[in-house]
Coordinates of C-alpha atoms in Angstrom, one line a residue:
M1 CA 118.3 53.9 -101.3
T2 CA 121.5 53.1 -103.3
P3 CA 123.5 50.7 -101.1
G4 CA 126.9 51.1 -102.9
A5 CA 126.6 55.1 -102.3
A6 CA 125.4 54.3 -98.9
V7 CA 128.4 52.3 -98.3
D8 CA 130.8 54.3 -98.9
D9 CA 128.8 57.3 -97.7
L10 CA 128.4 56.2 -94.4
K11 CA 132.2 54.8 -94.4
S12 CA 133.4 58.1 -94.7
L13 CA 131.1 59.6 -92.2
A14 CA 131.8 56.9 -89.8
E15 CA 136.1 57.5 -90.0
R16 CA 135.4 60.8 -89.6
F17 CA 133.2 60.8 -86.5
V18 CA 136.6 58.3 -84.8
L19 CA 138.8 61.3 -85.5
F20 CA 136.8 64.0 -83.5
G21 CA 135.9 61.5 -80.7
R22 CA 139.8 60.8 -80.9
A23 CA 140.4 65.0 -80.9
C24 CA 137.6 65.3 -78.0
G25 CA 140.0 63.4 -75.6
A26 CA 138.2 60.0 -76.1
D27 CA 140.7 57.3 -75.4
E28 CA 138.9 54.9 -77.4
I29 CA 135.8 55.1 -79.6
E30 CA 133.4 53.2 -81.5
V31 CA 131.1 54.2 -84.1
G32 CA 128.3 52.4 -86.1
L33 CA 126.2 53.5 -88.6
G34 CA 123.5 52.0 -90.5
D35 CA 121.2 53.1 -93.8
D36 CA 117.7 50.9 -93.3
A37 CA 114.7 50.6 -96.2
E38 CA 112.0 48.8 -94.2
F39 CA 108.1 47.6 -96.0
E40 CA 105.5 46.2 -93.9
V41 CA 101.7 45.5 -94.8
D42 CA 99.4 43.9 -92.6
V43 CA 96.2 42.7 -94.0
R44 CA 93.3 41.0 -92.7
L45 CA 90.1 39.9 -94.3
G46 CA 90.8 41.4 -97.4
R47 CA 91.8 45.0 -96.4
I48 CA 95.0 46.9 -95.6
E49 CA 94.8 47.0 -91.6
N50 CA 98.6 48.9 -91.4
L51 CA 100.9 49.9 -94.1
V52 CA 104.7 51.1 -92.9
E53 CA 107.4 52.6 -95.9
A54 CA 110.4 53.9 -93.7
D55 CA 114.2 54.9 -94.8
T56 CA 115.8 55.7 -91.9
R57 CA 119.8 56.5 -90.7
S58 CA 121.0 56.0 -87.2
M59 CA 124.1 56.6 -85.3
G60 CA 125.2 54.8 -82.3
L61 CA 128.8 55.3 -80.8
R62 CA 130.2 54.5 -77.8
V63 CA 133.5 56.6 -76.3
I64 CA 135.5 55.6 -73.1
K65 CA 138.0 57.7 -71.1
D66 CA 140.0 56.7 -68.3
G67 CA 138.1 53.5 -68.2
K68 CA 134.2 54.9 -68.1
T69 CA 132.0 54.4 -70.7
A70 CA 129.5 57.0 -72.1
F71 CA 126.9 55.6 -74.9
A72 CA 124.7 58.4 -77.4
G73 CA 122.8 58.0 -80.3
S74 CA 121.0 59.6 -83.3
S75 CA 118.7 59.4 -86.2
D76 CA 120.2 62.9 -87.2
L77 CA 123.1 62.7 -89.3
T78 CA 124.4 65.9 -89.9
P79 CA 128.0 66.6 -88.8
E80 CA 127.1 69.2 -86.3
T81 CA 124.7 67.1 -84.8
I82 CA 127.1 64.3 -84.4
E83 CA 129.4 66.1 -83.5
G84 CA 128.4 68.0 -80.8
L85 CA 127.2 64.5 -79.3
I86 CA 130.6 63.4 -79.5
R87 CA 131.5 66.0 -77.3
N88 CA 129.1 65.5 -74.7
A89 CA 129.6 62.1 -74.4
V90 CA 133.5 63.0 -73.5
R91 CA 132.1 64.9 -70.9
R92 CA 129.5 62.5 -69.5
A93 CA 132.2 59.6 -69.7
E94 CA 134.4 61.7 -67.2
L95 CA 131.1 61.6 -64.7
A96 CA 131.0 57.9 -64.5
S97 CA 132.4 54.5 -62.7
P98 CA 135.2 52.9 -63.8
D99 CA 134.9 49.8 -64.9
P100 CA 138.2 47.6 -66.0
C101 CA 136.3 45.3 -68.3
A102 CA 135.3 48.3 -70.4
G103 CA 136.5 49.2 -73.6
L104 CA 136.9 47.9 -77.4
P105 CA 137.8 44.2 -78.1
D106 CA 141.5 44.5 -77.8
S107 CA 143.0 43.6 -81.5
F108 CA 141.0 42.2 -84.5
S109 CA 141.0 39.1 -86.8
P110 CA 141.3 39.1 -90.4
A111 CA 138.0 40.6 -91.6
V112 CA 135.3 38.1 -92.7
D113 CA 134.7 38.7 -96.7
P114 CA 130.9 39.9 -97.1
A115 CA 130.1 38.9 -100.7
G116 CA 130.8 35.0 -99.2
L117 CA 128.1 34.7 -97.2
D118 CA 125.7 36.0 -99.7
L119 CA 123.5 38.2 -97.5
Y120 CA 122.4 40.5 -99.7
D121 CA 119.3 39.8 -102.6
P122 CA 119.2 42.8 -105.1
A123 CA 115.7 41.3 -106.0
V124 CA 114.5 41.9 -103.0
A125 CA 115.5 45.8 -102.7
V126 CA 113.5 46.4 -106.2
L127 CA 110.5 44.2 -105.1
D128 CA 107.4 46.6 -105.9
P129 CA 105.3 47.7 -103.3
A130 CA 102.3 46.4 -104.9
E131 CA 103.3 43.3 -105.6
K132 CA 104.3 43.1 -101.4
I133 CA 101.1 43.8 -101.1
R134 CA 99.8 41.3 -103.2
L135 CA 101.9 38.6 -101.8
A136 CA 100.0 39.3 -98.5
M137 CA 96.1 39.7 -100.1
E138 CA 96.7 36.3 -101.8
T139 CA 98.4 34.6 -98.9
E140 CA 95.1 34.9 -96.7
R141 CA 92.8 34.7 -99.7
I142 CA 94.0 31.3 -100.1
A143 CA 93.7 30.5 -96.4
L144 CA 89.9 31.7 -96.4
S145 CA 88.9 29.6 -99.6
D146 CA 88.9 26.3 -97.0
S147 CA 86.0 26.5 -95.8
R148 CA 86.9 24.9 -92.5
I149 CA 88.4 28.6 -91.8
V150 CA 85.9 31.1 -90.1
N151 CA 88.5 34.1 -89.2
S152 CA 91.8 35.2 -90.1
H153 CA 93.8 36.7 -87.5
G154 CA 95.7 38.6 -90.9
S155 CA 98.8 38.1 -93.2
S156 CA 101.9 40.2 -93.1
C157 CA 104.7 40.7 -96.0
H158 CA 108.0 42.5 -94.3
T159 CA 110.8 43.0 -96.4
H160 CA 114.0 45.2 -94.9
E161 CA 117.5 46.5 -96.7
G162 CA 120.2 48.0 -95.1
V163 CA 123.6 48.6 -94.8
S164 CA 125.9 48.7 -91.7
V165 CA 129.0 50.5 -91.2
L166 CA 131.1 50.2 -88.1
S167 CA 134.4 52.4 -87.3
N168 CA 136.8 52.4 -84.7
S169 CA 140.0 53.9 -82.6
R170 CA 141.7 50.3 -83.1
G171 CA 141.6 50.8 -86.5
F172 CA 139.1 48.5 -87.6
L173 CA 136.6 49.5 -90.7
G174 CA 133.9 47.5 -92.1
A175 CA 130.8 47.0 -93.5
Y176 CA 128.2 45.1 -95.4
R177 CA 124.6 44.9 -96.8
K178 CA 121.9 42.6 -95.5
T179 CA 118.2 42.1 -96.6
F180 CA 114.9 40.5 -95.3
A181 CA 111.8 39.1 -96.6
G182 CA 108.6 37.5 -94.5
L183 CA 105.6 36.4 -95.3
N184 CA 103.0 34.6 -93.0
V185 CA 99.3 34.2 -91.3
G186 CA 97.4 33.7 -88.6
L187 CA 94.4 31.9 -88.9
Q188 CA 90.8 30.6 -86.8
A189 CA 88.9 27.8 -87.4
G190 CA 85.8 25.9 -85.4
E191 CA 82.9 27.2 -83.7
T192 CA 82.5 29.5 -80.4
D193 CA 83.0 26.6 -78.2
D194 CA 85.9 25.0 -80.1
L195 CA 88.0 27.6 -81.2
A196 CA 91.3 26.8 -82.7
E197 CA 94.0 29.4 -83.8
D198 CA 97.6 28.8 -85.5
F199 CA 99.4 30.0 -87.8
W200 CA 102.3 29.8 -90.8
F201 CA 105.4 31.8 -91.7
S202 CA 108.6 31.6 -94.2
S203 CA 111.5 34.0 -93.6
E204 CA 114.6 34.5 -96.0
T205 CA 117.1 36.7 -97.1
H206 CA 116.7 36.4 -100.7
L207 CA 113.4 36.1 -102.6
D208 CA 114.0 33.1 -104.3
A209 CA 114.1 31.1 -101.4
L210 CA 110.9 32.5 -99.5
A211 CA 107.7 30.0 -99.6
G212 CA 104.8 31.4 -101.8
P213 CA 101.2 32.1 -100.7
E214 CA 100.1 29.2 -101.1
E215 CA 102.9 26.6 -99.4
I216 CA 101.9 29.3 -96.6
A217 CA 98.8 29.2 -96.1
R218 CA 97.8 25.3 -97.2
T219 CA 100.0 24.8 -94.3
A220 CA 98.6 27.7 -92.1
V221 CA 95.2 25.7 -92.8
A222 CA 96.3 22.5 -92.0
R223 CA 98.2 23.1 -89.0
T224 CA 94.9 25.0 -87.7
I225 CA 92.4 22.9 -88.5
R226 CA 94.5 20.0 -85.9
H227 CA 93.6 21.4 -83.5
L228 CA 90.1 21.2 -83.5
K229 CA 87.5 19.0 -80.9
P230 CA 90.4 19.0 -78.4
R231 CA 90.7 16.6 -75.3
K232 CA 91.7 16.7 -72.0
I233 CA 94.3 13.8 -70.8
E234 CA 95.2 12.3 -67.8
T235 CA 97.8 13.9 -65.6
Q236 CA 101.4 11.6 -66.5
K237 CA 104.4 11.5 -67.4
A238 CA 105.3 10.3 -71.0
P239 CA 107.6 11.3 -73.8
V240 CA 107.1 14.5 -75.8
V241 CA 108.1 15.5 -79.2
F242 CA 108.9 18.8 -79.9
E243 CA 108.2 19.6 -83.4
P244 CA 111.0 22.3 -85.0
L245 CA 109.4 25.6 -83.6
M246 CA 109.2 24.5 -80.3
T247 CA 112.5 22.7 -80.6
G248 CA 114.0 26.2 -81.3
Q249 CA 112.0 28.1 -78.5
I250 CA 113.7 25.5 -75.8
L251 CA 117.0 26.2 -77.5
G252 CA 116.1 29.9 -77.1
F253 CA 116.1 29.6 -73.2
L254 CA 119.1 27.4 -73.6
F255 CA 121.3 30.4 -75.3
G256 CA 120.0 33.0 -72.5
C257 CA 121.9 30.4 -70.5
L258 CA 124.7 30.0 -72.2
T259 CA 125.7 33.7 -72.6
G260 CA 128.4 35.1 -70.7
T261 CA 126.5 37.7 -69.4
A262 CA 124.1 34.8 -67.4
V263 CA 127.1 33.5 -66.4
Y264 CA 128.9 36.2 -64.4
Q265 CA 125.8 38.0 -63.6
K266 CA 125.2 34.1 -62.0
S267 CA 121.6 33.8 -63.6
T268 CA 122.2 30.7 -64.7
F269 CA 122.5 27.1 -63.4
L270 CA 125.3 26.1 -65.9
G271 CA 127.6 28.7 -65.4
E272 CA 129.9 26.6 -63.3
R273 CA 129.8 23.4 -65.8
L274 CA 132.3 24.4 -68.3
G275 CA 134.2 21.4 -69.5
D276 CA 131.1 18.9 -68.0
R277 CA 129.1 16.6 -69.7
I278 CA 125.4 18.0 -69.7
G279 CA 123.8 16.1 -72.0
R280 CA 123.2 13.3 -74.5
E281 CA 126.3 12.7 -76.6
A282 CA 123.7 12.6 -79.6
V283 CA 123.1 16.5 -78.5
T284 CA 125.9 19.1 -80.2
V285 CA 124.6 22.9 -80.4
I286 CA 126.3 25.2 -82.7
D287 CA 126.5 28.8 -83.1
D288 CA 127.2 30.0 -86.6
G289 CA 127.6 33.5 -87.5
L290 CA 128.9 32.1 -90.9
L291 CA 125.8 30.4 -92.3
P292 CA 125.4 31.6 -96.1
R293 CA 122.1 33.5 -96.2
G294 CA 121.6 32.6 -92.5
L295 CA 119.1 35.2 -90.9
G296 CA 121.6 35.1 -88.3
S297 CA 124.7 35.7 -90.2
S298 CA 127.1 38.8 -90.2
P299 CA 130.9 39.2 -91.1
F300 CA 131.1 41.4 -87.7
D301 CA 129.6 41.3 -84.7
S302 CA 128.7 44.6 -83.6
E303 CA 131.7 45.5 -82.0
G304 CA 134.2 44.2 -85.0
V305 CA 135.0 41.0 -84.2
P306 CA 134.9 38.7 -86.9
S307 CA 131.7 36.2 -86.6
R308 CA 132.6 32.9 -86.6
R309 CA 131.2 29.1 -86.2
T310 CA 131.5 28.2 -82.3
V311 CA 130.5 24.8 -81.0
V312 CA 128.9 25.4 -77.9
I313 CA 128.1 21.8 -76.9
E314 CA 129.4 19.2 -78.3
N315 CA 128.6 15.3 -78.1
G316 CA 127.0 16.1 -75.4
V317 CA 129.5 18.0 -72.9
L318 CA 129.7 21.9 -72.5
K319 CA 132.5 23.9 -74.3
S320 CA 132.0 27.4 -74.7
F321 CA 129.9 30.4 -73.7
L322 CA 129.5 33.1 -75.9
C323 CA 130.3 36.3 -75.4
N324 CA 131.1 39.7 -76.0
T325 CA 134.3 41.5 -75.4
Y326 CA 133.0 42.4 -71.8
A327 CA 131.5 39.7 -71.3
A328 CA 134.4 37.6 -72.3
R329 CA 136.6 39.7 -70.2
K330 CA 134.4 39.1 -66.7
I331 CA 134.8 35.5 -66.9
G332 CA 138.1 35.3 -68.5
A333 CA 137.4 33.9 -71.8
S334 CA 137.8 35.4 -75.2
S335 CA 135.0 36.8 -77.2
T336 CA 133.1 34.7 -79.7
G337 CA 131.8 37.4 -82.3
N338 CA 128.4 37.6 -80.5
A339 CA 128.1 40.9 -79.7
D340 CA 124.8 42.6 -80.7
G341 CA 124.8 46.1 -79.2
S342 CA 122.8 45.4 -76.3
G343 CA 124.5 42.7 -75.0
V344 CA 125.1 38.9 -76.0
G345 CA 123.4 37.9 -79.2
P346 CA 122.9 34.2 -81.4
G347 CA 124.4 33.9 -84.8
N348 CA 122.5 30.6 -86.1
F349 CA 122.0 29.4 -82.8
H350 CA 120.9 25.2 -83.6
L351 CA 120.8 21.8 -82.5
R352 CA 122.9 19.6 -85.2
P353 CA 120.4 17.2 -86.6
G354 CA 120.1 13.8 -86.7
G355 CA 119.5 11.1 -88.5
D356 CA 115.6 10.5 -88.2
A357 CA 112.9 11.7 -90.3
P358 CA 110.1 13.4 -87.9
E359 CA 107.6 10.6 -89.1
E360 CA 109.8 7.9 -87.9
I361 CA 110.4 10.0 -84.7
I362 CA 106.1 9.7 -84.2
R363 CA 106.2 6.1 -85.0
S364 CA 108.4 5.5 -82.5
T365 CA 106.6 6.5 -79.7
A366 CA 104.3 3.8 -78.4
K367 CA 102.6 7.0 -76.4
G368 CA 103.0 10.2 -75.7
L369 CA 102.7 14.3 -76.8
Y370 CA 103.4 15.6 -79.8
L371 CA 103.9 19.1 -78.6
V372 CA 103.3 22.0 -81.0
R373 CA 102.0 25.6 -79.4
T374 CA 103.1 26.8 -75.6
L375 CA 101.2 29.9 -73.4
G376 CA 103.3 31.8 -70.8
Q377 CA 106.6 32.5 -70.0
G378 CA 107.7 29.5 -67.6
F379 CA 111.6 29.5 -67.7
N380 CA 114.0 30.0 -65.0
P381 CA 117.4 30.2 -65.7
V382 CA 119.1 30.1 -62.7
T383 CA 117.7 26.7 -61.8
G384 CA 116.6 25.7 -65.2
D385 CA 113.3 25.0 -64.6
I386 CA 110.8 24.7 -66.7
S387 CA 106.8 25.1 -66.5
L388 CA 104.5 26.0 -69.6
G389 CA 100.7 26.0 -70.8
A390 CA 100.9 23.7 -73.9
F391 CA 98.6 22.6 -76.7
G392 CA 98.9 19.2 -78.8
L393 CA 98.3 16.2 -80.6
W394 CA 98.2 12.8 -78.9
I395 CA 100.3 10.1 -80.3
E396 CA 98.8 6.5 -79.8
N397 CA 100.8 3.3 -80.6
G398 CA 102.5 6.1 -83.5
E399 CA 100.0 8.0 -84.8
F400 CA 98.1 11.0 -84.3
A401 CA 95.1 10.5 -82.0
Y402 CA 94.0 13.8 -81.1
P403 CA 94.5 16.7 -80.0
V404 CA 95.2 18.0 -76.6
S405 CA 94.7 21.0 -75.1
E406 CA 94.3 22.7 -71.0
I407 CA 97.4 20.9 -70.6
T408 CA 100.8 22.0 -68.7
I409 CA 104.3 20.3 -69.5
S410 CA 107.1 21.2 -66.3
G411 CA 110.8 19.5 -66.4
N412 CA 114.1 20.8 -66.1
L413 CA 116.3 22.2 -69.2
G414 CA 119.2 19.7 -67.5
D415 CA 117.1 16.6 -67.2
F416 CA 115.6 17.5 -70.9
L417 CA 119.4 17.7 -72.3
M418 CA 120.4 14.2 -70.8
N419 CA 116.8 13.0 -71.9
I420 CA 116.9 13.9 -75.6
E421 CA 116.7 10.1 -77.1
R422 CA 115.9 11.2 -81.0
I423 CA 117.1 14.1 -83.2
G424 CA 115.5 14.7 -86.5
S425 CA 116.4 15.5 -90.1
D426 CA 114.1 18.0 -90.6
L427 CA 116.4 21.3 -89.5
I428 CA 115.4 24.1 -91.4
F429 CA 117.3 27.7 -90.9
N430 CA 113.6 30.0 -90.7
G431 CA 115.7 32.6 -87.6
S432 CA 118.3 33.2 -85.6
I433 CA 117.5 30.1 -83.2
C434 CA 116.4 26.6 -84.4
G435 CA 116.3 23.3 -84.2
P436 CA 114.8 20.0 -85.7
T437 CA 112.4 17.9 -84.4
I438 CA 113.1 15.9 -81.0
K439 CA 112.0 13.6 -79.2
V440 CA 112.3 13.7 -74.6
S441 CA 111.8 10.1 -73.4
E442 CA 109.7 11.8 -70.6
M443 CA 108.2 15.0 -69.3
Q444 CA 105.5 16.2 -66.9
I445 CA 102.0 16.5 -68.1
A446 CA 99.8 17.9 -65.6
G447 CA 96.3 17.5 -67.2
R448 CA 92.8 16.2 -65.8
S449 CA 93.3 15.5 -62.2

């Protein structure tokens, strides 16, 4: 891919297709084009198991006529193909049911400068495939050199370089480039009746920020062996300390409860709580689509609405739902720039870090669970209820005492937000939804009866 040329070519194509759609009778039309180069290698036990290298171009369009909407998509960007799709989309829109909330955004704020977000790293684009294979191989080799590791679930290196262009009949035309690099390994330790497994990873938009094989391998080893020889515990209520990955999982559940889509579909227990206190004063949750180098950052969303920083929960008070244009119209709000092509998606959705080091949070816990892994999909957004199989480390007198397994944690997200006692300082943006270590004063832990 030659990114500069790709941007110019795609912008010209997008404008051409928008004009053609209007000429075919569309009241409104939106055209998104992408040019992507992807590489992924999966290795296991020193051998390549899967290797993908692909360059793809794609198109998605939305046509609105008389309040009726039709969609189309293609990987063939020849004008003849796209123009045929546009004609058919206009005809199909005439057969659809009208929806007063359908349509493009009413207006577009001044565009965000993509350069200020620093989302594109040329070093990712020119990284040699042989080096990507070496990174995956080396990560696994270092991990397996530890005698306590008995097996590997594999190591992967993944890179992506993409150009995104959007144009519509309201005069919007925008484009940006973005890169991604990821490296991970999954491991197994122990014996037949005492197997433990875990993993570690690094994900960044820039290669210079990506953790190296040594760091990823050693972290994965340490995370895996700490699960060896787990014990069962009695059923009880106790404090639970969530490591950052587990905080991110809970925040993912929270995000789903705070979308405008969930509100108008009445599928969230927080739908009527705007302006209410739903968490402790220390709880501030932000969605920041403008975070430089952020994995969830972009200058504009999939509708051309500029990305922004939205304070969703401020000092425990619910301030905003996150919306695309359609959801915003349904609930009488404004788009927050969170359209993701298929609904409402996060920018960089996170819990604002506190001042406590994670070690201090553990030392503050006389007895409780340090949660490191869950099983199942036990989230109910309608009620806020949580019930998950779990693994972790038991804390006694402010120190890790032993690993625990075969437990279930349960509670309610509303209670959870009110019961957050401590918030760590260790926020790392390693995904589009993430958070620091947190301590919840009490949750139900089901163990040995």
